[in-house]
Amino acid sequence: MKKTERLIAAITTIALGILLIVLKGTTVQIITSIFGVLLLVLGVLDLIAKETRVGIVKGLIGIFILAFGWLISSIVLYVVSVVLLIAAVWWIYELWRARCLCSLRWSTVILYAQPILLALIGTFLLFHQGEGREWVFVVAGIFTVAEGALAFASAVRTIE
């Protein structure tokens, strides 16, 4: 990627992170609405281009997303929480099986704390979706802003 493209991607990532922090749960509604409208428009464009089957399918999926976006986002959040739990258990098992120990105690604590934190987040999301949703978006926003800042710093230091 060129330097300007990397800078644009980094700035976009930072902007997305800020949106996640500021808008919290509303972000999902906005994204699902945009996705539903986009599919509806693409379906209409396919119908105009005489691609009837594809246009009807895209249009119907777009209408479904617009009508039931809240249900889809809840289902996705449940799936993500289960995947996080499975990944955490798998990670802990792999660490235990490999008998991973670091020379420094703090490094070992951090090594094992990561999958345990992941399991806690997954459990919290699974059983407390209402309260957990906003918290997750704030944390995801902070990490997204940090990722964007690191990408921005990396792009600025890159010499073309």
CSV table of N, CA and C in Angstrom, one decimal, residues 5-144:
chain,number,residue,atom,x,y,z
A,5,GLU,N,-2.4,5.9,1.1
A,5,GLU,CA,-3.5,4.9,1.3
A,5,GLU,C,-3.4,4.4,2.8
A,6,ARG,N,-2.2,4.2,3.3
A,6,ARG,CA,-2.0,3.8,4.7
A,6,ARG,C,-2.5,4.9,5.6
A,7,LEU,N,-2.2,6.2,5.3
A,7,LEU,CA,-2.6,7.3,6.1
A,7,LEU,C,-4.2,7.4,6.1
A,8,ILE,N,-4.8,7.2,5.0
A,8,ILE,CA,-6.2,7.3,4.9
A,8,ILE,C,-6.9,6.1,5.7
A,9,ALA,N,-6.3,4.9,5.6
A,9,ALA,CA,-6.8,3.8,6.3
A,9,ALA,C,-6.7,4.0,7.8
A,10,ALA,N,-5.6,4.6,8.2
A,10,ALA,CA,-5.3,4.9,9.7
A,10,ALA,C,-6.3,5.9,10.2
A,11,ILE,N,-6.5,7.0,9.4
A,11,ILE,CA,-7.5,8.0,9.8
A,11,ILE,C,-8.9,7.5,9.9
A,12,THR,N,-9.2,6.7,8.9
A,12,THR,CA,-10.6,6.0,8.9
A,12,THR,C,-10.8,5.1,10.1
A,13,THR,N,-9.7,4.4,10.5
A,13,THR,CA,-9.8,3.5,11.6
A,13,THR,C,-10.0,4.3,12.9
A,14,ILE,N,-9.2,5.4,13.0
A,14,ILE,CA,-9.4,6.3,14.2
A,14,ILE,C,-10.8,6.9,14.3
A,15,ALA,N,-11.3,7.3,13.1
A,15,ALA,CA,-12.7,7.9,13.1
A,15,ALA,C,-13.7,6.8,13.5
A,16,LEU,N,-13.6,5.6,13.0
A,16,LEU,CA,-14.5,4.5,13.4
A,16,LEU,C,-14.4,4.2,14.9
A,17,GLY,N,-13.2,4.2,15.5
A,17,GLY,CA,-13.0,4.1,16.9
A,17,GLY,C,-13.7,5.1,17.7
A,18,ILE,N,-13.6,6.4,17.2
A,18,ILE,CA,-14.3,7.5,17.9
A,18,ILE,C,-15.8,7.3,17.8
A,19,LEU,N,-16.3,6.9,16.7
A,19,LEU,CA,-17.7,6.7,16.5
A,19,LEU,C,-18.2,5.6,17.5
A,20,LEU,N,-17.4,4.5,17.6
A,20,LEU,CA,-17.8,3.4,18.6
A,20,LEU,C,-17.8,3.9,20.0
A,21,ILE,N,-16.9,4.8,20.4
A,21,ILE,CA,-16.9,5.3,21.7
A,21,ILE,C,-18.1,6.3,22.0
A,22,VAL,N,-18.3,7.2,21.0
A,22,VAL,CA,-19.3,8.2,21.2
A,22,VAL,C,-20.8,7.6,21.0
A,23,LEU,N,-21.0,6.8,20.0
A,23,LEU,CA,-22.3,6.4,19.7
A,23,LEU,C,-22.7,5.1,20.4
A,24,LYS,N,-21.7,4.3,20.8
A,24,LYS,CA,-21.9,3.0,21.5
A,24,LYS,C,-22.8,2.1,20.8
A,25,GLY,N,-23.9,1.7,21.4
A,25,GLY,CA,-24.8,0.7,20.8
A,25,GLY,C,-25.5,1.2,19.5
A,26,THR,N,-25.6,2.5,19.3
A,26,THR,CA,-26.3,3.1,18.2
A,26,THR,C,-25.5,2.7,16.9
A,27,THR,N,-24.2,2.5,17.1
A,27,THR,CA,-23.3,2.2,15.9
A,27,THR,C,-23.8,0.9,15.2
A,28,VAL,N,-24.3,-0.1,15.9
A,28,VAL,CA,-24.8,-1.3,15.2
A,28,VAL,C,-26.0,-1.0,14.4
A,29,GLN,N,-26.9,-0.2,15.0
A,29,GLN,CA,-28.1,0.2,14.3
A,29,GLN,C,-27.8,1.0,13.0
A,30,ILE,N,-26.8,1.9,13.1
A,30,ILE,CA,-26.4,2.7,11.9
A,30,ILE,C,-25.8,1.8,10.9
A,31,ILE,N,-24.9,0.9,11.3
A,31,ILE,CA,-24.2,0.0,10.3
A,31,ILE,C,-25.2,-1.0,9.7
A,32,THR,N,-26.1,-1.5,10.4
A,32,THR,CA,-27.1,-2.5,9.8
A,32,THR,C,-28.1,-1.7,8.9
A,33,SER,N,-28.4,-0.5,9.3
A,33,SER,CA,-29.3,0.3,8.4
A,33,SER,C,-28.6,0.6,7.1
A,34,ILE,N,-27.3,1.0,7.1
A,34,ILE,CA,-26.6,1.3,5.9
A,34,ILE,C,-26.4,0.1,5.1
A,35,PHE,N,-26.1,-1.1,5.7
A,35,PHE,CA,-26.0,-2.3,5.0
A,35,PHE,C,-27.3,-2.7,4.3
A,36,GLY,N,-28.4,-2.6,5.0
A,36,GLY,CA,-29.7,-2.9,4.5
A,36,GLY,C,-30.1,-2.0,3.3
A,37,VAL,N,-29.9,-0.7,3.4
A,37,VAL,CA,-30.1,0.2,2.3
A,37,VAL,C,-29.2,-0.1,1.1
A,38,LEU,N,-28.0,-0.4,1.4
A,38,LEU,CA,-27.0,-0.7,0.3
A,38,LEU,C,-27.5,-1.9,-0.4
A,39,LEU,N,-27.9,-3.0,0.3
A,39,LEU,CA,-28.4,-4.2,-0.4
A,39,LEU,C,-29.6,-3.9,-1.2
A,40,LEU,N,-30.5,-3.1,-0.7
A,40,LEU,CA,-31.7,-2.7,-1.4
A,40,LEU,C,-31.4,-1.9,-2.7
A,41,VAL,N,-30.5,-1.0,-2.6
A,41,VAL,CA,-30.1,-0.2,-3.8
A,41,VAL,C,-29.4,-1.1,-4.8
A,42,LEU,N,-28.5,-2.0,-4.3
A,42,LEU,CA,-27.9,-2.9,-5.3
A,42,LEU,C,-28.9,-3.9,-5.9
A,43,GLY,N,-29.9,-4.3,-5.2
A,43,GLY,CA,-31.0,-5.1,-5.7
A,43,GLY,C,-31.7,-4.4,-6.8
A,44,VAL,N,-32.0,-3.1,-6.6
A,44,VAL,CA,-32.7,-2.3,-7.6
A,44,VAL,C,-31.9,-2.1,-8.8
A,45,LEU,N,-30.6,-1.9,-8.6
A,45,LEU,CA,-29.7,-1.7,-9.7
A,45,LEU,C,-29.6,-3.0,-10.5
A,46,ASP,N,-29.6,-4.1,-9.9
A,46,ASP,CA,-29.6,-5.4,-10.6
A,46,ASP,C,-30.9,-5.6,-11.4
A,47,LEU,N,-32.0,-5.2,-10.8
A,47,LEU,CA,-33.2,-5.3,-11.5
A,47,LEU,C,-33.2,-4.4,-12.8
A,48,ILE,N,-32.6,-3.3,-12.7
A,48,ILE,CA,-32.5,-2.4,-13.8
A,48,ILE,C,-31.6,-3.0,-14.9
A,49,ALA,N,-30.6,-3.7,-14.4
A,49,ALA,CA,-29.6,-4.3,-15.4
A,49,ALA,C,-30.1,-5.7,-15.9
A,50,LYS,N,-31.4,-6.0,-15.6
A,50,LYS,CA,-32.1,-7.2,-16.1
A,50,LYS,C,-31.5,-8.5,-15.4
A,51,GLU,N,-31.0,-8.4,-14.2
A,51,GLU,CA,-30.5,-9.5,-13.5
A,51,GLU,C,-31.6,-9.7,-12.4
A,52,THR,N,-32.7,-10.3,-12.8
A,52,THR,CA,-33.9,-10.4,-11.9
A,52,THR,C,-33.7,-11.2,-10.7
A,53,ARG,N,-33.2,-12.4,-10.8
A,53,ARG,CA,-33.1,-13.2,-9.6
A,53,ARG,C,-32.1,-12.6,-8.6
A,54,VAL,N,-31.0,-12.2,-9.0
A,54,VAL,CA,-30.0,-11.6,-8.1
A,54,VAL,C,-30.6,-10.3,-7.4
A,55,GLY,N,-31.3,-9.5,-8.2
A,55,GLY,CA,-31.8,-8.3,-7.8
A,55,GLY,C,-32.9,-8.5,-6.7
A,56,ILE,N,-33.8,-9.5,-7.0
A,56,ILE,CA,-34.8,-9.8,-6.0
A,56,ILE,C,-34.2,-10.3,-4.7
A,57,VAL,N,-33.2,-11.2,-4.8
A,57,VAL,CA,-32.6,-11.8,-3.5
A,57,VAL,C,-32.0,-10.6,-2.7
A,58,LYS,N,-31.2,-9.8,-3.4
A,58,LYS,CA,-30.5,-8.7,-2.7
A,58,LYS,C,-31.6,-7.7,-2.1
A,59,GLY,N,-32.6,-7.4,-2.8
A,59,GLY,CA,-33.6,-6.5,-2.3
A,59,GLY,C,-34.3,-7.1,-1.1
A,60,LEU,N,-34.7,-8.4,-1.2
A,60,LEU,CA,-35.4,-9.0,0.0
A,60,LEU,C,-34.5,-9.1,1.2
A,61,ILE,N,-33.2,-9.4,1.0
A,61,ILE,CA,-32.3,-9.4,2.1
A,61,ILE,C,-32.1,-8.0,2.7
A,62,GLY,N,-32.1,-7.0,1.9
A,62,GLY,CA,-32.0,-5.6,2.3
A,62,GLY,C,-33.2,-5.3,3.1
A,63,ILE,N,-34.4,-5.6,2.7
A,63,ILE,CA,-35.6,-5.3,3.4
A,63,ILE,C,-35.7,-6.1,4.7
A,64,PHE,N,-35.2,-7.3,4.7
A,64,PHE,CA,-35.2,-8.1,6.0
A,64,PHE,C,-34.2,-7.5,7.0
A,65,ILE,N,-33.1,-7.0,6.5
A,65,ILE,CA,-32.1,-6.4,7.4
A,65,ILE,C,-32.7,-5.1,8.0
A,66,LEU,N,-33.3,-4.3,7.1
A,66,LEU,CA,-33.9,-3.1,7.6
A,66,LEU,C,-35.1,-3.3,8.6
A,67,ALA,N,-35.8,-4.4,8.4
A,67,ALA,CA,-37.0,-4.7,9.3
A,67,ALA,C,-36.5,-5.3,10.6
A,68,PHE,N,-35.5,-6.2,10.5
A,68,PHE,CA,-35.2,-7.0,11.7
A,68,PHE,C,-33.7,-6.9,12.0
A,69,GLY,N,-33.1,-5.7,11.8
A,69,GLY,CA,-31.7,-5.4,12.1
A,69,GLY,C,-31.4,-5.7,13.6
A,70,TRP,N,-32.3,-5.3,14.5
A,70,TRP,CA,-32.1,-5.4,15.9
A,70,TRP,C,-31.9,-6.9,16.3
A,71,LEU,N,-32.8,-7.8,15.6
A,71,LEU,CA,-32.7,-9.2,15.9
A,71,LEU,C,-31.4,-9.8,15.4
A,72,ILE,N,-31.0,-9.4,14.2
A,72,ILE,CA,-29.7,-9.8,13.6
A,72,ILE,C,-28.6,-9.4,14.5
A,73,SER,N,-28.6,-8.2,15.0
A,73,SER,CA,-27.4,-7.7,15.8
A,73,SER,C,-27.4,-8.5,17.1
A,74,SER,N,-28.5,-8.8,17.7
A,74,SER,CA,-28.6,-9.6,19.0
A,74,SER,C,-28.0,-11.0,18.7
A,75,ILE,N,-28.4,-11.6,17.6
A,75,ILE,CA,-28.0,-13.0,17.3
A,75,ILE,C,-26.5,-13.0,17.0
A,76,VAL,N,-26.0,-12.0,16.3
A,76,VAL,CA,-24.5,-11.9,16.1
A,76,VAL,C,-23.8,-11.7,17.4
A,77,LEU,N,-24.3,-10.9,18.3
A,77,LEU,CA,-23.6,-10.7,19.6
A,77,LEU,C,-23.6,-12.0,20.4
A,78,TYR,N,-24.7,-12.8,20.3
A,78,TYR,CA,-24.6,-14.1,21.0
A,78,TYR,C,-23.6,-15.0,20.4
A,79,VAL,N,-23.5,-15.0,19.0
A,79,VAL,CA,-22.6,-15.9,18.3
A,79,VAL,C,-21.1,-15.4,18.7
A,80,VAL,N,-20.9,-14.1,18.7
A,80,VAL,CA,-19.6,-13.6,19.0
A,80,VAL,C,-19.2,-14.0,20.4
A,81,SER,N,-20.1,-13.9,21.4
A,81,SER,CA,-19.8,-14.3,22.8
A,81,SER,C,-19.5,-15.7,22.9
A,82,VAL,N,-20.2,-16.6,22.2
A,82,VAL,CA,-19.9,-18.0,22.2
A,82,VAL,C,-18.5,-18.3,21.6
A,83,VAL,N,-18.2,-17.6,20.5
A,83,VAL,CA,-16.9,-17.8,19.8
A,83,VAL,C,-15.8,-17.3,20.7
A,84,LEU,N,-16.0,-16.2,21.4
A,84,LEU,CA,-15.0,-15.7,22.4
A,84,LEU,C,-14.8,-16.8,23.5
A,85,LEU,N,-15.8,-17.3,24.0
A,85,LEU,CA,-15.7,-18.4,25.1
A,85,LEU,C,-14.9,-19.6,24.6
A,86,ILE,N,-15.3,-20.0,23.4
A,86,ILE,CA,-14.6,-21.2,22.8
A,86,ILE,C,-13.1,-20.9,22.5
A,87,ALA,N,-12.8,-19.7,22.0
A,87,ALA,CA,-11.4,-19.3,21.7
A,87,ALA,C,-10.6,-19.2,23.0
A,88,ALA,N,-11.3,-18.7,24.1
A,88,ALA,CA,-10.6,-18.5,25.4
A,88,ALA,C,-10.2,-19.9,26.0
A,89,VAL,N,-11.2,-20.8,25.9
A,89,VAL,CA,-11.0,-22.1,26.5
A,89,VAL,C,-9.9,-22.8,25.7
A,90,TRP,N,-9.9,-22.7,24.4
A,90,TRP,CA,-8.9,-23.3,23.5
A,90,TRP,C,-7.5,-22.8,23.8
A,91,TRP,N,-7.5,-21.4,24.0
A,91,TRP,CA,-6.2,-20.8,24.3
A,91,TRP,C,-5.6,-21.2,25.6
A,92,ILE,N,-6.5,-21.3,26.6
A,92,ILE,CA,-6.0,-21.7,28.0
A,92,ILE,C,-5.6,-23.2,27.9
A,93,TYR,N,-6.3,-24.0,27.2
A,93,TYR,CA,-5.9,-25.4,27.0
A,93,TYR,C,-4.5,-25.5,26.3
A,94,GLU,N,-4.3,-24.7,25.2
A,94,GLU,CA,-3.0,-24.8,24.5
A,94,GLU,C,-1.9,-24.3,25.4
A,95,LEU,N,-2.1,-23.3,26.2
A,95,LEU,CA,-1.1,-22.8,27.1
A,95,LEU,C,-0.8,-23.8,28.1
A,96,TRP,N,-1.8,-24.5,28.7
A,96,TRP,CA,-1.6,-25.5,29.7
A,96,TRP,C,-0.9,-26.7,29.1
A,97,ARG,N,-1.3,-27.1,27.9
A,97,ARG,CA,-0.7,-28.3,27.3
A,97,ARG,C,0.8,-28.0,26.9
A,98,ALA,N,1.1,-26.8,26.5
A,98,ALA,CA,2.5,-26.5,26.2
A,98,ALA,C,3.3,-26.2,27.4
A,99,ARG,N,2.7,-26.1,28.6
A,99,ARG,CA,3.4,-25.8,29.8
A,99,ARG,C,4.1,-24.5,29.7
A,100,CYS,N,3.4,-23.5,29.2
A,100,CYS,CA,4.0,-22.2,28.9
A,100,CYS,C,4.3,-21.4,30.2
A,101,LEU,N,5.5,-21.2,30.5
A,101,LEU,CA,6.0,-20.4,31.6
A,101,LEU,C,7.1,-19.5,31.1
A,102,CYS,N,7.0,-18.2,31.5
A,102,CYS,CA,8.0,-17.2,31.1
A,102,CYS,C,9.0,-17.1,32.3
A,103,SER,N,10.2,-16.5,31.9
A,103,SER,CA,11.2,-16.3,32.9
A,103,SER,C,10.8,-15.3,34.0
A,104,LEU,N,10.0,-14.3,33.6
A,104,LEU,CA,9.5,-13.4,34.6
A,104,LEU,C,8.1,-13.7,35.0
A,105,ARG,N,7.8,-13.6,36.3
A,105,ARG,CA,6.4,-14.0,36.7
A,105,ARG,C,5.4,-13.2,36.1
A,106,TRP,N,5.6,-11.8,36.0
A,106,TRP,CA,4.6,-11.0,35.4
A,106,TRP,C,4.3,-11.3,34.0
A,107,SER,N,5.3,-11.8,33.2
A,107,SER,CA,5.1,-12.2,31.8
A,107,SER,C,4.1,-13.4,31.8
A,108,THR,N,4.3,-14.3,32.8
A,108,THR,CA,3.5,-15.5,32.8
A,108,THR,C,2.0,-15.1,33.2
A,109,VAL,N,1.9,-14.2,34.2
A,109,VAL,CA,0.6,-13.7,34.6
A,109,VAL,C,-0.1,-13.1,33.4
A,110,ILE,N,0.6,-12.2,32.7
A,110,ILE,CA,0.0,-11.6,31.5
A,110,ILE,C,-0.4,-12.6,30.4
A,111,LEU,N,0.5,-13.6,30.2
A,111,LEU,CA,0.2,-14.6,29.2
A,111,LEU,C,-1.1,-15.4,29.5
A,112,TYR,N,-1.3,-15.7,30.8
A,112,TYR,CA,-2.5,-16.4,31.2
A,112,TYR,C,-3.7,-15.5,31.4
A,113,ALA,N,-3.4,-14.2,31.7
A,113,ALA,CA,-4.5,-13.3,31.9
A,113,ALA,C,-5.3,-13.0,30.6
A,114,GLN,N,-4.6,-13.0,29.5
A,114,GLN,CA,-5.3,-12.6,28.2
A,114,GLN,C,-6.4,-13.6,27.9
A,115,PRO,N,-6.2,-14.9,27.9
A,115,PRO,CA,-7.4,-15.8,27.6
A,115,PRO,C,-8.5,-15.7,28.7
A,116,ILE,N,-8.0,-15.5,30.0
A,116,ILE,CA,-9.0,-15.5,31.0
A,116,ILE,C,-9.9,-14.2,30.9
A,117,LEU,N,-9.3,-13.1,30.5
A,117,LEU,CA,-10.0,-11.9,30.2
A,117,LEU,C,-11.0,-12.1,29.1
A,118,LEU,N,-10.5,-12.8,28.0
A,118,LEU,CA,-11.3,-13.1,26.9
A,118,LEU,C,-12.6,-13.9,27.3
A,119,ALA,N,-12.3,-14.9,28.2
A,119,ALA,CA,-13.5,-15.7,28.7
A,119,ALA,C,-14.4,-14.9,29.5
A,120,LEU,N,-13.9,-13.9,30.3
A,120,LEU,CA,-14.8,-13.1,31.1
A,120,LEU,C,-15.6,-12.2,30.2
A,121,ILE,N,-15.0,-11.6,29.1
A,121,ILE,CA,-15.8,-10.8,28.2
A,121,ILE,C,-16.9,-11.6,27.5
A,122,GLY,N,-16.5,-12.8,27.1
A,122,GLY,CA,-17.5,-13.7,26.4
A,122,GLY,C,-18.6,-14.0,27.3
A,123,THR,N,-18.3,-14.3,28.6
A,123,THR,CA,-19.4,-14.7,29.6
A,123,THR,C,-20.3,-13.5,29.8
A,124,PHE,N,-19.7,-12.3,30.0
A,124,PHE,CA,-20.4,-11.1,30.3
A,124,PHE,C,-21.4,-10.8,29.1
A,125,LEU,N,-20.9,-10.9,27.9
A,125,LEU,CA,-21.7,-10.7,26.7
A,125,LEU,C,-22.8,-11.7,26.6
A,126,LEU,N,-22.5,-12.9,26.9
A,126,LEU,CA,-23.5,-14.0,26.8
A,126,LEU,C,-24.7,-13.8,27.8
A,127,PHE,N,-24.4,-13.4,29.0
A,127,PHE,CA,-25.5,-13.4,30.0
A,127,PHE,C,-26.0,-11.9,30.3
A,128,HIS,N,-25.3,-10.9,29.9
A,128,HIS,CA,-25.7,-9.5,30.2
A,128,HIS,C,-25.6,-8.7,28.9
A,129,GLN,N,-26.3,-9.1,27.9
A,129,GLN,CA,-26.2,-8.3,26.6
A,129,GLN,C,-26.6,-6.9,26.7
A,130,GLY,N,-27.7,-6.6,27.5
A,130,GLY,CA,-28.2,-5.3,27.5
A,130,GLY,C,-27.2,-4.3,28.1
A,131,GLU,N,-26.6,-4.7,29.3
A,131,GLU,CA,-25.6,-3.8,30.0
A,131,GLU,C,-24.3,-3.9,29.3
A,132,GLY,N,-24.0,-5.0,28.8
A,132,GLY,CA,-22.6,-5.3,28.2
A,132,GLY,C,-22.4,-4.7,26.8
A,133,ARG,N,-23.5,-4.4,26.1
A,133,ARG,CA,-23.3,-3.9,24.8
A,133,ARG,C,-22.6,-2.6,24.7
A,134,GLU,N,-23.0,-1.6,25.5
A,134,GLU,CA,-22.3,-0.3,25.5
A,134,GLU,C,-20.9,-0.4,26.0
A,135,TRP,N,-20.7,-1.2,27.0
A,135,TRP,CA,-19.3,-1.4,27.5
A,135,TRP,C,-18.4,-1.9,26.4
A,136,VAL,N,-18.9,-2.9,25.7
A,136,VAL,CA,-18.1,-3.6,24.6
A,136,VAL,C,-17.8,-2.6,23.5
A,137,PHE,N,-18.7,-1.7,23.2
A,137,PHE,CA,-18.4,-0.7,22.1
A,137,PHE,C,-17.4,0.3,22.6
A,138,VAL,N,-17.5,0.7,23.8
A,138,VAL,CA,-16.5,1.7,24.3
A,138,VAL,C,-15.1,1.0,24.3
A,139,VAL,N,-15.0,-0.2,24.8
A,139,VAL,CA,-13.7,-0.9,24.8
A,139,VAL,C,-13.2,-1.1,23.4
A,140,ALA,N,-14.1,-1.6,22.5
A,140,ALA,CA,-13.7,-1.8,21.1
A,140,ALA,C,-13.3,-0.5,20.4
A,141,GLY,N,-14.0,0.6,20.8
A,141,GLY,CA,-13.6,1.9,20.3
A,141,GLY,C,-12.2,2.4,20.7
A,142,ILE,N,-11.9,2.1,22.0
A,142,ILE,CA,-10.6,2.5,22.5
A,142,ILE,C,-9.5,1.7,21.8
A,143,PHE,N,-9.7,0.4,21.6
A,143,PHE,CA,-8.7,-0.5,20.9
A,143,PHE,C,-8.6,-0.1,19.4
A,144,THR,N,-9.7,0.3,18.8
A,144,THR,CA,-9.7,0.7,17.4
A,144,THR,C,-9.0,2.0,17.2
